[in-house]
Amino acid sequence: MAADRPPRHTPEQRRRRAEILSAASGFTDRAPTPSDGGGVMSRYFSRVDARPRNLVMQPTGFCNLDCTYCYLPNRNDKTPMPVEVSEAVARSAAALVGPAGSKPLGVIWHAGEPLALGTRRFTELLQPFESLRQAGRLEHAIQTNATLINDDWCDLFTNHGFRVGVSIDGPPDLSARRVDRRGRPAFDRILRGIDKLREREVPFSLIAVVSRESITHPGPLMDFLADLGPVNIGLNIEEYEGVNTGRTPPTREEALTFWRRVIGWTRRQPADAPSVRELDRLGRYLRMTRTQRDDRAERSRIDPLPTISKNGDVYLLSPELAGINDQAYQDFRAGNVLEQPLTAILDGAYRLRYVEEFLDGLDECELTCEFFDYCRGSQAGNRYFEHHTFTKSETNYCRVAEQAPVLALADIIHQEESA
């Protein structure tokens, strides 16, 4: 199960970390904790946004691929989301969007393979959101394996203003675990889908799962991904997640070397090269701590990220919890949009056992972790899948995806200053 906990950071690592995390004049903002005298509700709303910035829609659990590291528990289920669920979410979305001129509410279509629904059924699910989208108060995004992309899908993406994300793990040898249900490599079909996006001038981002096999090859990986022409590259270091618990994920030291080399790669690229999502986030953090002190506490609250499954069940804080059975947490179900508005489900979120445990874990993180001001406690799902509780603080995900990029940047700055 979870990797053994490594030794605590050395004094030198702590010093390097401080060079980055205090680069913006050392500003920190502490959210209220139990010692402040607040109850669970006040603790929740001090940590978590009252209203989400994104909704995750899971229109089907089915996927036409059978990747060997997939975390989804129900990817054989072809049952589609009824239009009634989409209508219920759209009604709630009207109460969740910000005022005119504010950033649109994101609706992210995810889970199995959303394109497996077909364009007709998918268009029916989109229709209830259309008035909000046309008013500029909501925007759609989708994550796809790209194997089913054709002209009809490109038309749909363009007509509905989609942000498109494609999952591919690198060249053929690094994408070998992306296979179809007969065990055949999906690489060529993924590339055909990407080629169609480029032909139709549909902008797209890429997300690659970085495994023990690929983490030692950051240069070839980044060169390959950049050559595909994305606007942005996301690097998901493989995690213990969902039903993917049988493999050993990369270690912090492997991740530290990886991020140092990725940072080096980005610095050698021309100005129009695709950005790297994780490094963009680190850069935004450093800029925000310098220039946006007054509203930083508000901006750093966690997105509750409601995830709506095909039957209308709602899960909070981590889409990966959807479909996971655990009676101790009532299967993580926060409610159902066919039974009550999403706004009411969110308002009562603090009553859920796993949410309250997550708040306890955040308190522990803030008291003990040097990186808390940056990551704000990171992901709820990783705590559960690594520790089977939400009260634990540090996870392997923290070490490889949150801490390692900071330490890698601090290493580079220290080496350059010492040269």
Short mmCIF file of C-alpha atoms in Angstrom, two decimals:
data_model
loop_
_atom_site.label_atom_id
_atom_site.label_comp_id
_atom_site.label_asym_id
_atom_site.label_seq_id
_atom_site.Cartn_x
_atom_site.Cartn_y
_atom_site.Cartn_z
CA MET A 1 0.00 0.00 0.00
CA ALA A 2 1.40 3.44 0.87
CA ALA A 3 5.12 3.98 0.48
CA ASP A 4 7.24 4.08 3.63
CA ARG A 5 7.60 7.57 5.03
CA PRO A 6 11.03 8.99 4.12
CA PRO A 7 13.23 10.81 6.62
CA ARG A 8 12.21 14.35 7.45
CA HIS A 9 13.75 17.12 5.38
CA THR A 10 17.36 17.87 6.17
CA PRO A 11 18.37 21.35 7.38
CA GLU A 12 19.79 22.05 3.92
CA GLN A 13 16.52 21.05 2.25
CA ARG A 14 14.58 23.25 4.66
CA ARG A 15 16.85 26.17 3.92
CA ARG A 16 16.46 25.70 0.15
CA ARG A 17 12.71 25.44 0.54
CA ALA A 18 12.64 28.66 2.56
CA GLU A 19 14.46 30.50 -0.21
CA ILE A 20 11.48 29.88 -2.45
CA LEU A 21 8.56 30.00 -0.05
CA SER A 22 9.78 33.22 1.54
CA ALA A 23 10.71 34.80 -1.77
CA ALA A 24 7.59 36.92 -1.57
CA SER A 25 8.48 38.70 1.67
CA GLY A 26 7.41 35.89 3.96
CA PHE A 27 3.71 36.69 3.90
CA THR A 28 1.48 33.98 5.30
CA ASP A 29 -2.17 33.86 6.16
CA ARG A 30 -3.44 31.40 8.73
CA ALA A 31 -6.95 30.08 8.46
CA PRO A 32 -8.91 29.69 11.71
CA THR A 33 -8.29 26.42 13.53
CA PRO A 34 -10.21 24.68 16.33
CA SER A 35 -8.27 26.75 18.87
CA ASP A 36 -9.94 29.83 17.39
CA GLY A 37 -13.17 28.65 18.99
CA GLY A 38 -14.99 27.99 15.71
CA GLY A 39 -17.24 25.00 15.07
CA VAL A 40 -17.06 22.56 12.17
CA MET A 41 -19.06 24.85 9.89
CA SER A 42 -16.80 27.85 10.47
CA ARG A 43 -13.72 25.66 10.08
CA TYR A 44 -15.06 24.35 6.78
CA PHE A 45 -15.82 27.74 5.27
CA SER A 46 -12.46 29.12 6.42
CA ARG A 47 -10.73 26.39 4.42
CA VAL A 48 -13.09 25.67 1.52
CA ASP A 49 -14.81 28.00 -0.92
CA ALA A 50 -18.52 28.42 -0.26
CA ARG A 51 -19.11 28.07 -3.99
CA PRO A 52 -17.06 25.99 -6.43
CA ARG A 53 -14.95 27.32 -9.25
CA ASN A 54 -15.48 24.09 -11.20
CA LEU A 55 -18.01 21.28 -11.49
CA VAL A 56 -16.92 17.84 -12.67
CA MET A 57 -19.47 15.95 -14.76
CA GLN A 58 -19.08 12.18 -15.21
CA PRO A 59 -21.47 11.42 -18.08
CA THR A 60 -20.40 7.78 -18.31
CA GLY A 61 -18.08 5.47 -16.42
CA PHE A 62 -17.28 3.51 -19.59
CA CYS A 63 -13.96 3.85 -21.37
CA ASN A 64 -13.05 2.34 -24.72
CA LEU A 65 -9.48 1.91 -23.44
CA ASP A 66 -8.24 -0.30 -20.61
CA CYS A 67 -5.07 1.43 -19.44
CA THR A 68 -3.18 -0.72 -16.96
CA TYR A 69 -2.91 2.06 -14.35
CA CYS A 70 -6.49 3.36 -14.58
CA TYR A 71 -8.00 4.27 -11.20
CA LEU A 72 -11.69 4.12 -12.23
CA PRO A 73 -13.65 1.31 -10.54
CA ASN A 74 -16.62 1.17 -12.96
CA ARG A 75 -15.13 1.67 -16.40
CA ASN A 76 -17.14 -1.23 -17.87
CA ASP A 77 -20.48 0.45 -17.12
CA LYS A 78 -21.99 1.84 -20.33
CA THR A 79 -24.99 3.47 -18.63
CA PRO A 80 -25.14 7.10 -19.81
CA MET A 81 -26.10 10.11 -17.75
CA PRO A 82 -29.81 10.96 -18.21
CA VAL A 83 -30.60 14.45 -19.46
CA GLU A 84 -32.56 14.99 -16.21
CA VAL A 85 -29.28 14.95 -14.27
CA SER A 86 -27.71 17.50 -16.59
CA GLU A 87 -30.80 19.69 -16.28
CA ALA A 88 -30.65 19.54 -12.48
CA VAL A 89 -26.97 20.50 -12.46
CA ALA A 90 -27.63 23.37 -14.87
CA ARG A 91 -30.36 24.74 -12.58
CA SER A 92 -27.91 24.72 -9.70
CA ALA A 93 -25.16 26.20 -11.86
CA ALA A 94 -27.34 29.27 -12.42
CA ALA A 95 -27.04 29.96 -8.68
CA LEU A 96 -23.32 29.20 -8.57
CA VAL A 97 -21.99 31.37 -11.41
CA GLY A 98 -20.38 34.66 -10.54
CA PRO A 99 -21.65 38.09 -11.61
CA ALA A 100 -21.30 39.27 -15.18
CA GLY A 101 -17.66 39.90 -16.02
CA SER A 102 -16.27 37.46 -13.45
CA LYS A 103 -14.42 34.28 -14.33
CA PRO A 104 -16.86 31.72 -15.77
CA LEU A 105 -17.83 28.64 -13.79
CA GLY A 106 -15.95 25.67 -15.26
CA VAL A 107 -17.85 22.50 -16.19
CA ILE A 108 -15.32 19.71 -16.68
CA TRP A 109 -16.52 16.59 -18.50
CA HIS A 110 -14.43 13.72 -17.19
CA ALA A 111 -14.48 10.08 -15.98
CA GLY A 112 -14.29 7.07 -18.32
CA GLU A 113 -14.20 8.40 -21.86
CA PRO A 114 -16.82 11.15 -22.33
CA LEU A 115 -16.64 10.86 -26.11
CA ALA A 116 -17.91 7.25 -25.88
CA LEU A 117 -21.40 8.78 -25.49
CA GLY A 118 -21.44 9.98 -29.09
CA THR A 119 -22.07 13.54 -30.23
CA ARG A 120 -25.88 13.29 -30.23
CA ARG A 121 -26.23 12.23 -26.60
CA PHE A 122 -23.44 14.57 -25.51
CA THR A 123 -25.13 17.54 -27.19
CA GLU A 124 -28.33 16.73 -25.28
CA LEU A 125 -26.38 16.92 -22.01
CA LEU A 126 -24.86 20.26 -22.99
CA GLN A 127 -28.11 21.94 -23.95
CA PRO A 128 -29.31 22.80 -20.40
CA PHE A 129 -26.10 24.83 -19.85
CA GLU A 130 -26.30 26.71 -23.12
CA SER A 131 -27.92 29.95 -21.93
CA LEU A 132 -25.27 30.36 -19.20
CA ARG A 133 -22.49 29.56 -21.66
CA GLN A 134 -23.72 32.04 -24.24
CA ALA A 135 -23.93 34.68 -21.53
CA GLY A 136 -20.23 34.10 -20.80
CA ARG A 137 -20.87 32.88 -17.25
CA LEU A 138 -19.94 29.24 -17.78
CA GLU A 139 -17.40 27.39 -19.92
CA HIS A 140 -16.90 23.74 -20.78
CA ALA A 141 -13.74 21.62 -20.64
CA ILE A 142 -13.20 17.98 -21.45
CA GLN A 143 -10.49 15.39 -20.79
CA THR A 144 -10.29 12.71 -23.47
CA ASN A 145 -8.01 9.95 -24.72
CA ALA A 146 -8.54 11.43 -28.22
CA THR A 147 -9.07 8.04 -29.92
CA LEU A 148 -12.64 8.92 -30.96
CA ILE A 149 -12.04 12.50 -32.13
CA ASN A 150 -13.35 13.22 -35.62
CA ASP A 151 -14.79 16.19 -37.50
CA ASP A 152 -18.13 15.94 -35.70
CA TRP A 153 -16.42 16.20 -32.32
CA CYS A 154 -14.28 19.10 -33.50
CA ASP A 155 -17.47 20.88 -34.59
CA LEU A 156 -18.97 20.30 -31.13
CA PHE A 157 -15.85 21.56 -29.36
CA THR A 158 -15.77 24.69 -31.50
CA ASN A 159 -19.49 25.44 -31.35
CA HIS A 160 -19.59 25.12 -27.56
CA GLY A 161 -16.27 26.81 -26.78
CA PHE A 162 -14.62 23.76 -25.19
CA ARG A 163 -11.19 23.68 -23.63
CA VAL A 164 -9.83 20.29 -24.69
CA GLY A 165 -7.36 18.17 -22.73
CA VAL A 166 -5.80 15.04 -24.20
CA SER A 167 -4.21 12.23 -22.20
CA ILE A 168 -0.99 10.80 -23.65
CA ASP A 169 2.07 9.65 -21.73
CA GLY A 170 4.80 10.29 -24.26
CA PRO A 171 6.28 8.42 -27.24
CA PRO A 172 5.24 4.79 -27.89
CA ASP A 173 7.52 3.20 -25.29
CA LEU A 174 6.27 5.54 -22.54
CA SER A 175 2.62 5.22 -23.63
CA ALA A 176 2.70 1.42 -23.73
CA ARG A 177 0.27 1.11 -20.82
CA ARG A 178 -2.44 2.95 -22.75
CA VAL A 179 -4.10 -0.02 -24.41
CA ASP A 180 -7.56 -0.90 -25.70
CA ARG A 181 -9.78 -3.68 -24.38
CA ARG A 182 -7.95 -6.24 -26.50
CA GLY A 183 -4.60 -5.16 -25.08
CA ARG A 184 -3.55 -3.40 -28.28
CA PRO A 185 -1.57 -0.14 -28.07
CA ALA A 186 -3.74 2.96 -28.45
CA PHE A 187 -0.84 5.25 -29.36
CA ASP A 188 -1.52 5.57 -33.10
CA ARG A 189 -5.22 6.26 -32.50
CA ILE A 190 -4.38 8.95 -29.94
CA LEU A 191 -2.05 10.64 -32.43
CA ARG A 192 -4.76 10.55 -35.12
CA GLY A 193 -7.10 12.35 -32.76
CA ILE A 194 -4.46 14.96 -31.98
CA ASP A 195 -3.78 15.40 -35.69
CA LYS A 196 -7.49 16.03 -36.25
CA LEU A 197 -7.50 18.72 -33.53
CA ARG A 198 -4.54 20.41 -35.17
CA GLU A 199 -6.10 20.11 -38.63
CA ARG A 200 -9.27 21.77 -37.36
CA GLU A 201 -7.28 24.34 -35.33
CA VAL A 202 -8.84 23.30 -32.03
CA PRO A 203 -6.44 24.31 -29.21
CA PHE A 204 -5.67 21.54 -26.74
CA SER A 205 -3.62 20.76 -23.66
CA LEU A 206 -1.83 17.53 -22.85
CA ILE A 207 -1.69 15.56 -19.62
CA ALA A 208 0.92 12.83 -19.19
CA VAL A 209 1.09 10.31 -16.35
CA VAL A 210 4.72 10.18 -15.23
CA SER A 211 5.58 6.69 -14.02
CA ARG A 212 8.70 4.96 -12.69
CA GLU A 213 9.40 4.11 -16.33
CA SER A 214 9.26 7.68 -17.62
CA ILE A 215 10.42 9.79 -14.69
CA THR A 216 14.07 9.19 -15.62
CA HIS A 217 13.50 10.44 -19.19
CA PRO A 218 12.19 14.01 -18.78
CA GLY A 219 14.03 15.40 -21.82
CA PRO A 220 12.62 12.98 -24.44
CA LEU A 221 9.24 13.13 -22.73
CA MET A 222 9.02 16.92 -22.83
CA ASP A 223 10.41 17.16 -26.37
CA PHE A 224 7.80 14.71 -27.61
CA LEU A 225 4.88 16.41 -25.86
CA ALA A 226 5.93 19.90 -26.97
CA ASP A 227 6.29 18.78 -30.60
CA LEU A 228 2.60 17.80 -30.62
CA GLY A 229 1.71 21.50 -30.40
CA PRO A 230 -0.28 21.87 -27.15
CA VAL A 231 -0.89 25.17 -25.42
CA ASN A 232 -0.08 23.62 -22.04
CA ILE A 233 1.45 20.42 -20.63
CA GLY A 234 0.36 18.83 -17.36
CA LEU A 235 2.56 16.24 -15.63
CA ASN A 236 0.70 13.87 -13.29
CA ILE A 237 3.19 11.79 -11.35
CA GLU A 238 1.61 8.38 -10.89
CA GLU A 239 -0.35 8.05 -7.65
CA TYR A 240 -2.02 5.50 -5.42
CA GLU A 241 -5.56 6.22 -6.51
CA GLY A 242 -8.89 4.43 -6.89
CA VAL A 243 -8.23 0.84 -7.92
CA ASN A 244 -4.65 1.63 -9.01
CA THR A 245 -2.88 0.48 -5.83
CA GLY A 246 -0.67 -2.33 -7.10
CA ARG A 247 2.18 -0.32 -8.59
CA THR A 248 5.01 1.52 -6.85
CA PRO A 249 4.88 5.25 -7.62
CA PRO A 250 8.01 7.37 -8.04
CA THR A 251 9.88 8.51 -4.93
CA ARG A 252 10.53 12.08 -3.81
CA GLU A 253 14.19 11.89 -4.82
CA GLU A 254 13.25 10.64 -8.29
CA ALA A 255 10.68 13.44 -8.52
CA LEU A 256 13.19 16.04 -7.33
CA THR A 257 15.62 15.09 -10.12
CA PHE A 258 12.74 15.01 -12.61
CA TRP A 259 11.50 18.51 -11.73
CA ARG A 260 15.02 19.97 -11.80
CA ARG A 261 15.41 18.69 -15.33
CA VAL A 262 11.94 19.84 -16.39
CA ILE A 263 12.67 23.35 -15.09
CA GLY A 264 15.94 23.26 -17.00
CA TRP A 265 14.07 22.13 -20.12
CA THR A 266 11.57 25.00 -19.88
CA ARG A 267 14.35 27.58 -19.56
CA ARG A 268 15.86 26.40 -22.84
CA GLN A 269 12.61 26.75 -24.79
CA PRO A 270 11.55 29.69 -26.98
CA ALA A 271 8.96 32.13 -25.70
CA ASP A 272 6.14 30.48 -27.67
CA ALA A 273 6.78 26.99 -26.25
CA PRO A 274 3.94 25.35 -24.30
CA SER A 275 3.88 26.11 -20.61
CA VAL A 276 4.04 23.45 -17.88
CA ARG A 277 0.99 23.48 -15.62
CA GLU A 278 2.79 22.68 -12.37
CA LEU A 279 5.47 25.31 -12.91
CA ASP A 280 2.83 27.86 -13.88
CA ARG A 281 1.13 27.19 -10.56
CA LEU A 282 4.37 27.71 -8.64
CA GLY A 283 4.98 30.95 -10.52
CA ARG A 284 1.47 32.21 -9.79
CA TYR A 285 1.97 31.46 -6.11
CA LEU A 286 5.16 33.52 -5.96
CA ARG A 287 3.56 36.41 -7.82
CA MET A 288 0.41 36.29 -5.72
CA THR A 289 2.26 36.44 -2.43
CA ARG A 290 4.00 39.59 -3.63
CA THR A 291 1.15 41.46 -5.25
CA GLN A 292 -2.19 40.21 -3.91
CA ARG A 293 -1.85 40.12 -0.16
CA ASP A 294 -5.27 41.52 0.68
CA ASP A 295 -7.29 38.82 -1.09
CA ARG A 296 -4.88 35.93 -0.81
CA ALA A 297 -6.81 34.10 1.92
CA GLU A 298 -9.92 34.21 -0.25
CA ARG A 299 -8.07 33.01 -3.35
CA SER A 300 -6.31 30.18 -1.55
CA ARG A 301 -9.42 28.46 -0.26
CA ILE A 302 -9.91 24.97 -1.61
CA ASP A 303 -12.35 24.39 -4.45
CA PRO A 304 -14.96 21.89 -3.16
CA LEU A 305 -14.97 20.54 -6.73
CA PRO A 306 -18.38 18.85 -6.78
CA THR A 307 -18.28 15.74 -8.93
CA ILE A 308 -21.60 14.60 -10.36
CA SER A 309 -21.83 10.96 -11.40
CA LYS A 310 -24.09 9.71 -14.16
CA ASN A 311 -26.96 9.00 -11.74
CA GLY A 312 -26.73 12.43 -10.08
CA ASP A 313 -24.80 11.41 -6.96
CA VAL A 314 -22.45 14.15 -5.75
CA TYR A 315 -18.94 13.69 -4.33
CA LEU A 316 -16.78 16.48 -2.92
CA LEU A 317 -13.10 17.47 -2.74
CA SER A 318 -11.78 14.72 -5.02
CA PRO A 319 -13.34 13.27 -8.22
CA GLU A 320 -11.42 10.04 -7.59
CA LEU A 321 -13.71 9.27 -4.62
CA ALA A 322 -16.69 8.81 -6.96
CA GLY A 323 -17.70 5.16 -7.14
CA ILE A 324 -15.46 4.05 -4.25
CA ASN A 325 -17.29 1.90 -1.71
CA ASP A 326 -16.54 2.48 1.97
CA GLN A 327 -19.41 2.13 4.42
CA ALA A 328 -17.51 4.04 7.11
CA TYR A 329 -17.81 7.14 4.90
CA GLN A 330 -21.20 6.29 3.37
CA ASP A 331 -19.41 5.71 0.05
CA PHE A 332 -18.46 9.43 0.05
CA ARG A 333 -21.88 10.39 -1.30
CA ALA A 334 -22.76 13.97 -0.37
CA GLY A 335 -26.23 13.95 -1.94
CA ASN A 336 -27.97 13.67 -5.29
CA VAL A 337 -28.91 16.55 -7.59
CA LEU A 338 -32.22 14.87 -8.45
CA GLU A 339 -33.17 15.05 -4.77
CA GLN A 340 -31.86 18.48 -3.73
CA PRO A 341 -30.09 21.44 -5.35
CA LEU A 342 -26.34 21.36 -5.54
CA THR A 343 -26.27 24.58 -3.54
CA ALA A 344 -27.96 22.81 -0.59
CA ILE A 345 -25.55 19.87 -0.86
CA LEU A 346 -22.60 22.26 -0.71
CA ASP A 347 -24.04 24.20 2.20
CA GLY A 348 -24.24 20.97 4.24
CA ALA A 349 -20.87 19.59 3.19
CA TYR A 350 -19.26 20.26 6.57
CA ARG A 351 -21.50 17.59 8.13
CA LEU A 352 -19.90 14.75 6.16
CA ARG A 353 -17.52 12.58 8.16
CA TYR A 354 -14.81 12.51 5.51
CA VAL A 355 -14.99 16.28 5.09
CA GLU A 356 -14.58 16.82 8.83
CA GLU A 357 -11.63 14.42 8.88
CA PHE A 358 -10.12 16.30 5.96
CA LEU A 359 -10.35 19.52 7.99
CA ASP A 360 -8.48 17.77 10.82
CA GLY A 361 -5.82 16.74 8.32
CA LEU A 362 -5.50 20.32 7.07
CA ASP A 363 -5.02 21.53 10.63
CA GLU A 364 -2.24 18.98 11.07
CA CYS A 365 -0.65 20.05 7.79
CA GLU A 366 -0.65 23.69 8.79
CA LEU A 367 0.95 22.92 12.14
CA THR A 368 3.63 20.54 10.88
CA CYS A 369 4.37 21.04 7.18
CA GLU A 370 6.76 23.66 5.85
CA PHE A 371 5.02 23.63 2.48
CA PHE A 372 1.48 24.32 3.65
CA ASP A 373 1.44 27.96 2.60
CA TYR A 374 2.07 26.80 -0.97
CA CYS A 375 -0.05 23.68 -1.39
CA ARG A 376 -2.77 24.54 1.20
CA GLY A 377 -3.08 20.88 2.16
CA SER A 378 -3.22 19.34 -1.30
CA GLN A 379 -5.58 16.55 -2.34
CA ALA A 380 -8.17 14.78 -0.19
CA GLY A 381 -8.24 11.66 -2.37
CA ASN A 382 -4.53 10.98 -1.97
CA ARG A 383 -4.85 10.98 1.82
CA TYR A 384 -7.56 8.36 1.64
CA PHE A 385 -5.97 6.09 -0.94
CA GLU A 386 -2.57 6.17 0.74
CA HIS A 387 -3.65 6.12 4.39
CA HIS A 388 -7.34 5.04 4.36
CA THR A 389 -8.14 8.12 6.42
CA PHE A 390 -8.27 11.85 5.75
CA THR A 391 -6.64 12.91 9.00
CA LYS A 392 -3.07 12.07 7.96
CA SER A 393 -1.01 14.92 6.63
CA GLU A 394 1.92 14.14 4.33
CA THR A 395 1.43 11.76 1.40
CA ASN A 396 3.68 10.51 -1.35
CA TYR A 397 1.66 12.72 -3.68
CA CYS A 398 2.67 15.72 -1.53
CA ARG A 399 6.32 14.74 -1.74
CA VAL A 400 6.49 14.21 -5.50
CA ALA A 401 3.94 16.72 -6.84
CA GLU A 402 3.99 19.60 -4.35
CA GLN A 403 7.28 19.59 -2.44
CA ALA A 404 9.62 18.38 -5.16
CA PRO A 405 8.99 21.25 -7.65
CA VAL A 406 9.65 23.82 -4.89
CA LEU A 407 12.86 22.13 -3.80
CA ALA A 408 13.94 21.69 -7.42
CA LEU A 409 13.55 25.40 -8.11
CA ALA A 410 15.38 26.26 -4.89
CA ASP A 411 18.23 23.92 -5.91
CA ILE A 412 18.62 25.68 -9.24
CA ILE A 413 18.59 29.15 -7.68
CA HIS A 414 21.13 28.08 -5.03
CA GLN A 415 23.46 26.59 -7.64
CA GLU A 416 23.29 29.70 -9.81
CA GLU A 417 23.96 32.02 -6.88
CA SER A 418 26.93 29.87 -5.81
CA ALA A 419 28.46 29.75 -9.29
#
